[in-house]
PDB file of C-alpha atoms in Angstrom:
ATOM      1  CA  MET A1493    -153.975  35.394-163.902  1.00  0.00           C
ATOM      2  CA  PRO A1494    -153.050  35.493-160.182  1.00  0.00           C
ATOM      3  CA  SER A1495    -151.290  38.609-158.889  1.00  0.00           C
ATOM      4  CA  LEU A1496    -147.644  38.666-157.909  1.00  0.00           C
ATOM      5  CA  LYS A1497    -148.638  38.747-154.248  1.00  0.00           C
ATOM      6  CA  GLU A1498    -150.743  35.632-154.658  1.00  0.00           C
ATOM      7  CA  TYR A1499    -147.854  33.836-156.286  1.00  0.00           C
ATOM      8  CA  ARG A1500    -145.543  34.861-153.449  1.00  0.00           C
ATOM      9  CA  ASP A1501    -148.060  33.688-150.888  1.00  0.00           C
ATOM     10  CA  ARG A1502    -148.517  30.277-152.589  1.00  0.00           C
ATOM     11  CA  ILE A1503    -144.719  29.802-152.796  1.00  0.00           C
ATOM     12  CA  ALA A1504    -144.315  30.648-149.132  1.00  0.00           C
ATOM     13  CA  SER A1505    -147.152  28.230-148.241  1.00  0.00           C
ATOM     14  CA  VAL A1506    -145.657  25.349-150.211  1.00  0.00           C
ATOM     15  CA  LYS A1507    -142.227  26.009-148.684  1.00  0.00           C
ATOM     16  CA  SER A1508    -143.762  25.765-145.188  1.00  0.00           C
ATOM     17  CA  THR A1509    -145.425  22.497-146.170  1.00  0.00           C
ATOM     18  CA  ARG A1510    -142.132  21.210-147.465  1.00  0.00           C
ATOM     19  CA  LYS A1511    -140.482  21.974-144.130  1.00  0.00           C
ATOM     20  CA  ILE A1512    -143.175  19.987-142.331  1.00  0.00           C
ATOM     21  CA  THR A1513    -142.985  16.972-144.682  1.00  0.00           C
ATOM     22  CA  SER A1514    -139.151  16.987-144.490  1.00  0.00           C
ATOM     23  CA  ALA A1515    -139.287  17.046-140.686  1.00  0.00           C
ATOM     24  CA  MET A1516    -141.872  14.217-140.632  1.00  0.00           C
ATOM     25  CA  LYS A1517    -139.700  12.197-142.950  1.00  0.00           C
ATOM     26  CA  MET A1518    -136.679  12.501-140.667  1.00  0.00           C
ATOM     27  CA  VAL A1519    -138.730  11.636-137.555  1.00  0.00           C
ATOM     28  CA  ALA A1520    -140.166   8.525-139.317  1.00  0.00           C
ATOM     29  CA  ALA A1521    -136.634   7.511-140.375  1.00  0.00           C
ATOM     30  CA  SER A1522    -135.352   7.786-136.787  1.00  0.00           C
ATOM     31  CA  LYS A1523    -138.313   5.706-135.490  1.00  0.00           C
ATOM     32  CA  LEU A1524    -138.019   3.185-138.335  1.00  0.00           C
ATOM     33  CA  LYS A1525    -134.669   1.835-137.203  1.00  0.00           C
ATOM     34  CA  LYS A1526    -135.926   0.818-133.763  1.00  0.00           C
ATOM     35  CA  ALA A1527    -139.220  -0.566-135.084  1.00  0.00           C
ATOM     36  CA  GLN A1528    -137.485  -2.500-137.849  1.00  0.00           C
ATOM     37  CA  ASP A1529    -134.948  -4.041-135.443  1.00  0.00           C
ATOM     38  CA  GLN A1530    -137.781  -5.110-133.111  1.00  0.00           C
ATOM     39  CA  ALA A1531    -139.837  -6.542-135.953  1.00  0.00           C
ATOM     40  CA  GLU A1532    -136.931  -8.483-137.467  1.00  0.00           C
ATOM     41  CA  ALA A1533    -135.894  -9.795-133.987  1.00  0.00           C
ATOM     42  CA  SER A1534    -139.404 -11.234-133.482  1.00  0.00           C
ATOM     43  CA  GLN A1535    -139.696 -13.024-136.783  1.00  0.00           C
ATOM     44  CA  PRO A1536    -137.331 -15.998-136.074  1.00  0.00           C
ATOM     45  CA  TYR A1537    -139.070 -16.643-132.719  1.00  0.00           C
ATOM     46  CA  ALA A1538    -142.529 -16.537-134.221  1.00  0.00           C
ATOM     47  CA  LYS A1539    -141.434 -18.823-137.075  1.00  0.00           C
ATOM     48  CA  ALA A1540    -139.762 -21.225-134.717  1.00  0.00           C
ATOM     49  CA  MET A1541    -142.919 -21.296-132.500  1.00  0.00           C
ATOM     50  CA  GLY A1542    -145.060 -22.116-135.504  1.00  0.00           C
ATOM     51  CA  GLU A1543    -142.688 -24.877-136.706  1.00  0.00           C
ATOM     52  CA  MET A1544    -142.540 -26.429-133.249  1.00  0.00           C
ATOM     53  CA  LEU A1545    -146.335 -26.506-132.913  1.00  0.00           C
ATOM     54  CA  ALA A1546    -146.575 -27.952-136.402  1.00  0.00           C
ATOM     55  CA  ARG A1547    -144.039 -30.652-135.477  1.00  0.00           C
ATOM     56  CA  VAL A1548    -146.039 -31.600-132.430  1.00  0.00           C
ATOM     57  CA  ALA A1549    -149.424 -31.395-134.095  1.00  0.00           C
ATOM     58  CA  LYS A1550    -148.231 -33.452-137.076  1.00  0.00           C
ATOM     59  CA  GLY A1551    -148.107 -36.621-134.945  1.00  0.00           C
ATOM     60  CA  VAL A1552    -151.279 -36.033-133.009  1.00  0.00           C
ATOM     61  CA  THR A1553    -154.293 -38.224-133.569  1.00  0.00           C
ATOM     62  CA  ILE A1554    -157.296 -35.937-133.658  1.00  0.00           C
ATOM     63  CA  THR A1555    -159.886 -36.899-131.082  1.00  0.00           C
ATOM     64  CA  ASP A1556    -162.454 -35.140-129.002  1.00  0.00           C
ATOM     65  CA  ALA A1557    -159.786 -34.706-126.316  1.00  0.00           C
ATOM     66  CA  SER A1558    -157.546 -32.669-128.618  1.00  0.00           C
ATOM     67  CA  PRO A1559    -157.288 -28.964-127.824  1.00  0.00           C
ATOM     68  CA  LYS A1560    -160.054 -26.890-129.375  1.00  0.00           C
ATOM     69  CA  LEU A1561    -157.533 -24.374-130.631  1.00  0.00           C
ATOM     70  CA  LEU A1562    -156.220 -27.219-132.835  1.00  0.00           C
ATOM     71  CA  ILE A1563    -159.373 -28.958-133.979  1.00  0.00           C
ATOM     72  CA  GLY A1564    -161.730 -25.989-133.832  1.00  0.00           C
ATOM     73  CA  THR A1565    -165.340 -26.109-132.840  1.00  0.00           C
ATOM     74  CA  GLY A1566    -166.385 -28.436-135.660  1.00  0.00           C
ATOM     75  CA  SER A1567    -168.024 -25.508-137.551  1.00  0.00           C
ATOM     76  CA  ASP A1568    -166.884 -22.490-139.495  1.00  0.00           C
ATOM     77  CA  ASN A1569    -169.993 -20.370-139.464  1.00  0.00           C
ATOM     78  CA  ILE A1570    -168.737 -17.520-137.327  1.00  0.00           C
ATOM     79  CA  HIS A1571    -165.527 -15.813-138.424  1.00  0.00           C
ATOM     80  CA  LEU A1572    -163.625 -13.231-136.349  1.00  0.00           C
ATOM     81  CA  LEU A1573    -161.311 -10.850-138.273  1.00  0.00           C
ATOM     82  CA  VAL A1574    -158.635  -8.998-136.314  1.00  0.00           C
ATOM     83  CA  VAL A1575    -157.665  -5.994-138.444  1.00  0.00           C
ATOM     84  CA  VAL A1576    -154.395  -4.277-137.522  1.00  0.00           C
ATOM     85  CA  THR A1577    -153.653  -0.743-138.778  1.00  0.00           C
ATOM     86  CA  SER A1578    -151.943   2.358-137.392  1.00  0.00           C
ATOM     87  CA  ASP A1579    -153.417   5.107-135.257  1.00  0.00           C
ATOM     88  CA  ARG A1580    -152.242   7.906-137.488  1.00  0.00           C
ATOM     89  CA  GLY A1581    -152.399   8.605-141.167  1.00  0.00           C
ATOM     90  CA  LEU A1582    -149.969  10.389-143.572  1.00  0.00           C
ATOM     91  CA  CYS A1583    -148.346   7.076-144.528  1.00  0.00           C
ATOM     92  CA  GLY A1584    -149.569   6.582-148.110  1.00  0.00           C
ATOM     93  CA  GLY A1585    -151.672   3.570-148.858  1.00  0.00           C
ATOM     94  CA  PHE A1586    -150.528   1.659-145.799  1.00  0.00           C
ATOM     95  CA  ASN A1587    -153.891   1.686-144.036  1.00  0.00           C
ATOM     96  CA  GLY A1588    -156.131   2.039-147.122  1.00  0.00           C
ATOM     97  CA  ASN A1589    -154.790  -1.077-148.864  1.00  0.00           C
ATOM     98  CA  LEU A1590    -155.234  -3.175-145.655  1.00  0.00           C
ATOM     99  CA  VAL A1591    -158.755  -1.978-144.992  1.00  0.00           C
ATOM    100  CA  ARG A1592    -159.639  -2.654-148.618  1.00  0.00           C
ATOM    101  CA  MET A1593    -158.465  -6.260-148.137  1.00  0.00           C
ATOM    102  CA  ALA A1594    -160.509  -6.566-144.980  1.00  0.00           C
ATOM    103  CA  ARG A1595    -163.617  -5.334-146.759  1.00  0.00           C
ATOM    104  CA  LEU A1596    -163.149  -7.796-149.567  1.00  0.00           C
ATOM    105  CA  GLU A1597    -162.682 -10.631-147.064  1.00  0.00           C
ATOM    106  CA  ILE A1598    -165.876  -9.563-145.184  1.00  0.00           C
ATOM    107  CA  ALA A1599    -167.783  -9.495-148.484  1.00  0.00           C
ATOM    108  CA  ARG A1600    -166.466 -12.913-149.503  1.00  0.00           C
ATOM    109  CA  LEU A1601    -167.401 -14.528-146.192  1.00  0.00           C
ATOM    110  CA  GLU A1602    -170.839 -12.979-146.239  1.00  0.00           C
ATOM    111  CA  ARG A1603    -171.428 -14.239-149.783  1.00  0.00           C
ATOM    112  CA  GLU A1604    -170.662 -17.715-148.485  1.00  0.00           C
ATOM    113  CA  GLY A1605    -173.327 -17.272-145.761  1.00  0.00           C
ATOM    114  CA  LYS A1606    -170.855 -16.822-142.879  1.00  0.00           C
ATOM    115  CA  THR A1607    -171.288 -14.519-139.915  1.00  0.00           C
ATOM    116  CA  VAL A1608    -168.494 -12.035-139.509  1.00  0.00           C
ATOM    117  CA  LYS A1609    -167.249 -10.264-136.352  1.00  0.00           C
ATOM    118  CA  LEU A1610    -164.510  -7.704-136.101  1.00  0.00           C
ATOM    119  CA  ILE A1611    -161.785  -6.649-133.638  1.00  0.00           C
ATOM    120  CA  THR A1612    -159.848  -3.605-134.763  1.00  0.00           C
ATOM    121  CA  VAL A1613    -156.397  -2.651-133.622  1.00  0.00           C
ATOM    122  CA  GLY A1614    -155.565   0.959-134.544  1.00  0.00           C
ATOM    123  CA  ARG A1615    -157.677   4.051-134.892  1.00  0.00           C
ATOM    124  CA  LYS A1616    -157.630   3.962-138.718  1.00  0.00           C
ATOM    125  CA  ALA A1617    -159.186   0.453-138.858  1.00  0.00           C
ATOM    126  CA  ARG A1618    -161.923   1.520-136.473  1.00  0.00           C
ATOM    127  CA  ASP A1619    -162.715   4.760-138.267  1.00  0.00           C
ATOM    128  CA  LEU A1620    -162.680   3.293-141.794  1.00  0.00           C
ATOM    129  CA  LEU A1621    -164.758   0.185-140.974  1.00  0.00           C
ATOM    130  CA  LYS A1622    -167.270   1.442-138.435  1.00  0.00           C
ATOM    131  CA  ARG A1623    -169.480   3.245-140.890  1.00  0.00           C
ATOM    132  CA  ALA A1624    -170.463   0.112-142.852  1.00  0.00           C
ATOM    133  CA  HIS A1625    -169.612  -2.554-140.229  1.00  0.00           C
ATOM    134  CA  SER A1626    -170.186  -1.021-136.809  1.00  0.00           C
ATOM    135  CA  GLN A1627    -172.610  -3.791-135.820  1.00  0.00           C
ATOM    136  CA  LYS A1628    -169.937  -6.361-136.378  1.00  0.00           C
ATOM    137  CA  MET A1629    -167.310  -4.754-134.121  1.00  0.00           C
ATOM    138  CA  LEU A1630    -166.685  -6.412-130.759  1.00  0.00           C
ATOM    139  CA  HIS A1631    -163.947  -4.095-129.594  1.00  0.00           C
ATOM    140  CA  SER A1632    -161.442  -1.503-130.860  1.00  0.00           C
ATOM    141  CA  PHE A1633    -157.945  -1.225-129.465  1.00  0.00           C
ATOM    142  CA  VAL A1634    -156.283   2.220-129.917  1.00  0.00           C
ATOM    143  CA  GLY A1635    -153.031   3.617-128.729  1.00  0.00           C
ATOM    144  CA  VAL A1636    -151.157   0.330-129.219  1.00  0.00           C
ATOM    145  CA  GLY A1637    -147.474   1.115-129.439  1.00  0.00           C
ATOM    146  CA  ALA A1638    -148.071   4.708-128.478  1.00  0.00           C
ATOM    147  CA  GLY A1639    -144.903   4.627-126.368  1.00  0.00           C
ATOM    148  CA  SER A1640    -141.400   4.119-127.720  1.00  0.00           C
ATOM    149  CA  ARG A1641    -142.179   0.481-128.728  1.00  0.00           C
ATOM    150  CA  VAL A1642    -144.901  -2.156-128.840  1.00  0.00           C
ATOM    151  CA  ASN A1643    -145.163  -4.154-125.670  1.00  0.00           C
ATOM    152  CA  PHE A1644    -146.161  -7.870-125.418  1.00  0.00           C
ATOM    153  CA  ALA A1645    -148.727  -6.905-122.826  1.00  0.00           C
ATOM    154  CA  GLU A1646    -150.641  -5.041-125.560  1.00  0.00           C
ATOM    155  CA  ALA A1647    -150.610  -8.047-127.842  1.00  0.00           C
ATOM    156  CA  ASN A1648    -151.594 -10.267-124.863  1.00  0.00           C
ATOM    157  CA  ALA A1649    -154.656  -8.088-124.238  1.00  0.00           C
ATOM    158  CA  VAL A1650    -155.824  -8.682-127.783  1.00  0.00           C
ATOM    159  CA  SER A1651    -155.133 -12.432-127.581  1.00  0.00           C
ATOM    160  CA  GLN A1652    -156.985 -12.744-124.268  1.00  0.00           C
ATOM    161  CA  MET A1653    -160.106 -11.181-125.749  1.00  0.00           C
ATOM    162  CA  ILE A1654    -159.929 -13.562-128.720  1.00  0.00           C
ATOM    163  CA  LEU A1655    -159.570 -16.566-126.382  1.00  0.00           C
ATOM    164  CA  GLU A1656    -162.492 -15.408-124.319  1.00  0.00           C
ATOM    165  CA  GLN A1657    -164.717 -15.187-127.410  1.00  0.00           C
ATOM    166  CA  PHE A1658    -163.563 -18.602-128.607  1.00  0.00           C
ATOM    167  CA  GLU A1659    -164.003 -20.350-125.273  1.00  0.00           C
ATOM    168  CA  ALA A1660    -167.420 -18.827-124.933  1.00  0.00           C
ATOM    169  CA  GLY A1661    -168.405 -20.335-128.256  1.00  0.00           C
ATOM    170  CA  ASN A1662    -168.953 -16.942-129.924  1.00  0.00           C
ATOM    171  CA  ILE A1663    -166.550 -17.627-132.832  1.00  0.00           C
ATOM    172  CA  ASP A1664    -165.446 -20.613-134.819  1.00  0.00           C
ATOM    173  CA  VAL A1665    -162.569 -19.246-136.898  1.00  0.00           C
ATOM    174  CA  CYS A1666    -160.218 -16.302-136.272  1.00  0.00           C
ATOM    175  CA  SER A1667    -157.967 -14.657-138.837  1.00  0.00           C
ATOM    176  CA  LEU A1668    -155.400 -11.915-138.449  1.00  0.00           C
ATOM    177  CA  ILE A1669    -155.250  -9.230-141.198  1.00  0.00           C
ATOM    178  CA  TYR A1670    -152.129  -7.073-141.012  1.00  0.00           C
ATOM    179  CA  ASN A1671    -149.299  -5.533-143.026  1.00  0.00           C
ATOM    180  CA  ASN A1672    -146.430  -8.011-143.280  1.00  0.00           C
ATOM    181  CA  PHE A1673    -143.193  -6.047-143.139  1.00  0.00           C
ATOM    182  CA  LYS A1674    -141.053  -7.273-146.086  1.00  0.00           C
ATOM    183  CA  SER A1675    -138.683  -4.289-146.447  1.00  0.00           C
ATOM    184  CA  VAL A1676    -138.653  -0.523-146.143  1.00  0.00           C
ATOM    185  CA  LEU A1677    -140.284  -0.284-149.577  1.00  0.00           C
ATOM    186  CA  MET A1678    -142.711  -3.240-149.276  1.00  0.00           C
ATOM    187  CA  GLN A1679    -145.453  -3.897-146.714  1.00  0.00           C
ATOM    188  CA  THR A1680    -147.789  -6.631-147.923  1.00  0.00           C
ATOM    189  CA  PRO A1681    -151.385  -6.918-146.640  1.00  0.00           C
ATOM    190  CA  THR A1682    -151.643 -10.486-145.256  1.00  0.00           C
ATOM    191  CA  ALA A1683    -154.397 -12.652-143.839  1.00  0.00           C
ATOM    192  CA  GLN A1684    -153.305 -15.380-141.449  1.00  0.00           C
ATOM    193  CA  GLN A1685    -155.622 -17.909-139.792  1.00  0.00           C
ATOM    194  CA  ILE A1686    -154.721 -18.236-136.094  1.00  0.00           C
ATOM    195  CA  ILE A1687    -157.738 -20.225-134.825  1.00  0.00           C
ATOM    196  CA  PRO A1688    -157.874 -23.146-135.294  1.00  0.00           C
ATOM    197  CA  PHE A1689    -154.118 -23.637-135.691  1.00  0.00           C
ATOM    198  CA  LYS A1690    -153.291 -24.267-139.326  1.00  0.00           C
ATOM    199  CA  LEU A1691    -150.462 -26.566-140.346  1.00  0.00           C
ATOM    200  CA  PRO A1692    -148.043 -25.259-143.002  1.00  0.00           C
ATOM    201  CA  GLU A1693    -149.264 -26.099-146.476  1.00  0.00           C
ATOM    202  CA  ALA A1694    -147.145 -27.780-149.098  1.00  0.00           C
ATOM    203  CA  ALA A1695    -146.472 -24.489-150.841  1.00  0.00           C
ATOM    204  CA  GLU A1696    -145.016 -23.097-147.602  1.00  0.00           C
ATOM    205  CA  VAL A1697    -142.576 -25.959-147.143  1.00  0.00           C
ATOM    206  CA  ASN A1698    -139.005 -24.918-147.936  1.00  0.00           C
ATOM    207  CA  ASP A1699    -137.575 -27.817-150.025  1.00  0.00           C
ATOM    208  CA  ASN A1700    -137.151 -30.816-147.744  1.00  0.00           C
ATOM    209  CA  ASP A1701    -135.925 -29.056-144.642  1.00  0.00           C
ATOM    210  CA  THR A1702    -139.251 -28.028-143.118  1.00  0.00           C
ATOM    211  CA  GLU A1703    -140.826 -31.298-144.215  1.00  0.00           C
ATOM    212  CA  GLU A1704    -138.123 -33.194-142.355  1.00  0.00           C
ATOM    213  CA  VAL A1705    -138.659 -31.024-139.261  1.00  0.00           C
ATOM    214  CA  LEU A1706    -142.396 -31.695-139.288  1.00  0.00           C
ATOM    215  CA  THR A1707    -142.099 -35.484-139.735  1.00  0.00           C
ATOM    216  CA  SER A1708    -139.058 -36.217-137.563  1.00  0.00           C
ATOM    217  CA  PRO A1709    -139.799 -38.812-134.888  1.00  0.00           C
ATOM    218  CA  TYR A1710    -139.896 -37.505-131.372  1.00  0.00           C
ATOM    219  CA  ALA A1711    -141.028 -38.882-127.997  1.00  0.00           C
ATOM    220  CA  PHE A1712    -142.979 -36.299-126.026  1.00  0.00           C
ATOM    221  CA  GLU A1713    -143.402 -36.054-122.271  1.00  0.00           C
ATOM    222  CA  PRO A1714    -146.121 -35.180-121.355  1.00  0.00           C
ATOM    223  CA  GLU A1715    -148.303 -36.271-124.291  1.00  0.00           C
ATOM    224  CA  GLU A1716    -148.741 -34.138-127.348  1.00  0.00           C
ATOM    225  CA  ASN A1717    -152.303 -32.931-126.519  1.00  0.00           C
ATOM    226  CA  GLU A1718    -151.175 -31.580-123.190  1.00  0.00           C
ATOM    227  CA  ILE A1719    -148.219 -29.818-124.726  1.00  0.00           C
ATOM    228  CA  LEU A1720    -150.422 -28.268-127.387  1.00  0.00           C
ATOM    229  CA  GLY A1721    -152.968 -27.210-124.785  1.00  0.00           C
ATOM    230  CA  GLN A1722    -150.276 -25.114-123.123  1.00  0.00           C
ATOM    231  CA  LEU A1723    -148.478 -23.834-126.214  1.00  0.00           C
ATOM    232  CA  LEU A1724    -151.374 -22.918-128.530  1.00  0.00           C
ATOM    233  CA  PRO A1725    -152.666 -20.013-126.417  1.00  0.00           C
ATOM    234  CA  LYS A1726    -149.078 -18.750-126.107  1.00  0.00           C
ATOM    235  CA  ASN A1727    -148.639 -19.050-129.834  1.00  0.00           C
ATOM    236  CA  LEU A1728    -151.707 -16.891-130.364  1.00  0.00           C
ATOM    237  CA  GLY A1729    -150.085 -14.089-128.389  1.00  0.00           C
ATOM    238  CA  VAL A1730    -146.766 -14.530-130.210  1.00  0.00           C
ATOM    239  CA  GLN A1731    -148.366 -14.285-133.626  1.00  0.00           C
ATOM    240  CA  ILE A1732    -150.373 -11.220-132.715  1.00  0.00           C
ATOM    241  CA  PHE A1733    -147.252  -9.607-131.191  1.00  0.00           C
ATOM    242  CA  ARG A1734    -145.390 -10.263-134.389  1.00  0.00           C
ATOM    243  CA  ALA A1735    -148.230  -8.739-136.456  1.00  0.00           C
ATOM    244  CA  LEU A1736    -148.184  -5.608-134.241  1.00  0.00           C
ATOM    245  CA  LEU A1737    -144.415  -5.268-134.641  1.00  0.00           C
ATOM    246  CA  ASP A1738    -144.627  -5.692-138.414  1.00  0.00           C
ATOM    247  CA  SER A1739    -147.450  -3.110-138.522  1.00  0.00           C
ATOM    248  CA  ALA A1740    -145.413  -0.625-136.439  1.00  0.00           C
ATOM    249  CA  ALA A1741    -142.325  -0.994-138.621  1.00  0.00           C
ATOM    250  CA  GLY A1742    -144.377  -0.861-141.831  1.00  0.00           C
ATOM    251  CA  GLU A1743    -146.137   2.260-140.694  1.00  0.00           C
ATOM    252  CA  GLN A1744    -142.875   4.148-140.147  1.00  0.00           C
ATOM    253  CA  ALA A1745    -141.442   2.874-143.445  1.00  0.00           C
ATOM    254  CA  ALA A1746    -144.577   3.899-145.346  1.00  0.00           C
ATOM    255  CA  ARG A1747    -144.666   7.321-143.669  1.00  0.00           C
ATOM    256  CA  MET A1748    -141.002   7.918-144.449  1.00  0.00           C
ATOM    257  CA  THR A1749    -141.633   7.015-148.126  1.00  0.00           C
ATOM    258  CA  ALA A1750    -144.814   9.112-148.339  1.00  0.00           C
ATOM    259  CA  MET A1751    -143.190  12.147-146.786  1.00  0.00           C
ATOM    260  CA  ASP A1752    -140.143  11.812-148.997  1.00  0.00           C
ATOM    261  CA  ASN A1753    -142.428  11.794-152.076  1.00  0.00           C
ATOM    262  CA  ALA A1754    -144.429  14.799-150.611  1.00  0.00           C
ATOM    263  CA  THR A1755    -141.187  16.718-150.082  1.00  0.00           C
ATOM    264  CA  ARG A1756    -140.063  16.050-153.634  1.00  0.00           C
ATOM    265  CA  ASN A1757    -143.461  17.050-154.982  1.00  0.00           C
ATOM    266  CA  ALA A1758    -143.371  20.266-152.961  1.00  0.00           C
ATOM    267  CA  GLY A1759    -139.957  21.116-154.418  1.00  0.00           C
ATOM    268  CA  GLU A1760    -141.291  20.569-157.926  1.00  0.00           C
ATOM    269  CA  LYS A1761    -144.334  22.713-157.170  1.00  0.00           C
ATOM    270  CA  ILE A1762    -142.149  25.472-155.821  1.00  0.00           C
ATOM    271  CA  ASN A1763    -140.090  25.411-159.053  1.00  0.00           C
ATOM    272  CA  ASP A1764    -143.240  25.612-161.158  1.00  0.00           C
ATOM    273  CA  LEU A1765    -144.666  28.444-159.141  1.00  0.00           C
ATOM    274  CA  THR A1766    -141.387  30.334-159.211  1.00  0.00           C
ATOM    275  CA  LEU A1767    -141.318  29.979-162.984  1.00  0.00           C
ATOM    276  CA  GLU A1768    -144.891  31.263-163.235  1.00  0.00           C
ATOM    277  CA  TYR A1769    -144.106  34.094-160.812  1.00  0.00           C
ATOM    278  CA  ASN A1770    -141.128  35.184-162.903  1.00  0.00           C
ATOM    279  CA  ARG A1771    -143.193  35.092-166.070  1.00  0.00           C
ATOM    280  CA  ALA A1772    -145.927  37.134-164.475  1.00  0.00           C
ATOM    281  CA  ARG A1773    -143.334  39.613-163.119  1.00  0.00           C
ATOM    282  CA  GLN A1774    -141.743  39.907-166.489  1.00  0.00           C
ATOM    283  CA  ALA A1775    -145.134  40.540-168.068  1.00  0.00           C
ATOM    284  CA  ALA A1776    -145.884  43.175-165.534  1.00  0.00           C
ATOM    285  CA  ILE A1777    -142.584  44.935-166.183  1.00  0.00           C
ATOM    286  CA  THR A1778    -143.085  44.747-169.920  1.00  0.00           C
ATOM    287  CA  LYS A1779    -146.538  46.191-169.569  1.00  0.00           C
ATOM    288  CA  GLU A1780    -145.224  49.122-167.461  1.00  0.00           C
ATOM    289  CA  LEU A1781    -142.525  49.819-170.031  1.00  0.00           C
ATOM    290  CA  ILE A1782    -145.009  49.823-172.871  1.00  0.00           C
ATOM    291  CA  GLU A1783    -147.159  52.244-170.924  1.00  0.00           C
ATOM    292  CA  ILE A1784    -144.236  54.551-170.243  1.00  0.00           C
ATOM    293  CA  ILE A1785    -143.070  54.472-173.867  1.00  0.00           C
ATOM    294  CA  SER A1786    -146.608  55.057-175.158  1.00  0.00           C
ATOM    295  CA  GLY A1787    -147.027  58.027-172.813  1.00  0.00           C
ATOM    296  CA  ALA A1788    -143.663  59.521-173.855  1.00  0.00           C
ATOM    297  CA  GLU A1789    -144.614  59.232-177.553  1.00  0.00           C
ATOM    298  CA  ALA A1790    -147.945  60.793-176.922  1.00  0.00           C
ATOM    299  CA  VAL A1791    -146.262  63.852-175.419  1.00  0.00           C
TER     300      VAL A1791
END
């Protein structure tokens, strides 16, 4: 059985840990509000951009003159996965669940005979994937959103690298893997194809509203292909920017939840250790009394 001093040291250590986790919870909560507001503000714009492109692309006759970002390269042999995580840990399964999804996607594509390349955004994605997939990595972006907020310039740097790889013929398909921020308690790992541009599927259509938007007759000036040629690269940056914002908000929400659970667990551990300490102290007192009584009777 541990000594009373060891119990006191353990209780003091857990109390110090609880102070740290409680402080980290409050810091994450203060950062979450800004990140959540920024993420929620970007979602309508990103959704409207996707719907507008879908509306334009719906009436386009696919020809060799159509933008490559719309029709692709004619092959799907080389896949680029852009994996977005955080730079720091202590946020529960936020990074682990996403990297697990990325590994499953890599394994699925390789079983189908595809070549996989990776771009990681966030130190955790780089560190967790480089051991088994270092040869697949083209570049790793770290420090994204290290300031007070995520900037579009950071998303644009990622999108420019993707466009350079696509225009050079080094990739055929590009997918974005990130945590979709649903709420403070839910961040869902999501895979979204961004090259070539994918029209909304029937399951994604909301009743008849979106279907009407996609099929409404419009006259375009200039022609649709020229409009798409200008908008598709911009849409790439917008979708990546939205993913970075969702990831930043999800990271703070996951960290706040994880630190809240850690603080609660520390409190329970302190109660358990205090109970054990009191029992050990009572046993030590009883033992001393027995020794005193036994000595007195012996005299």
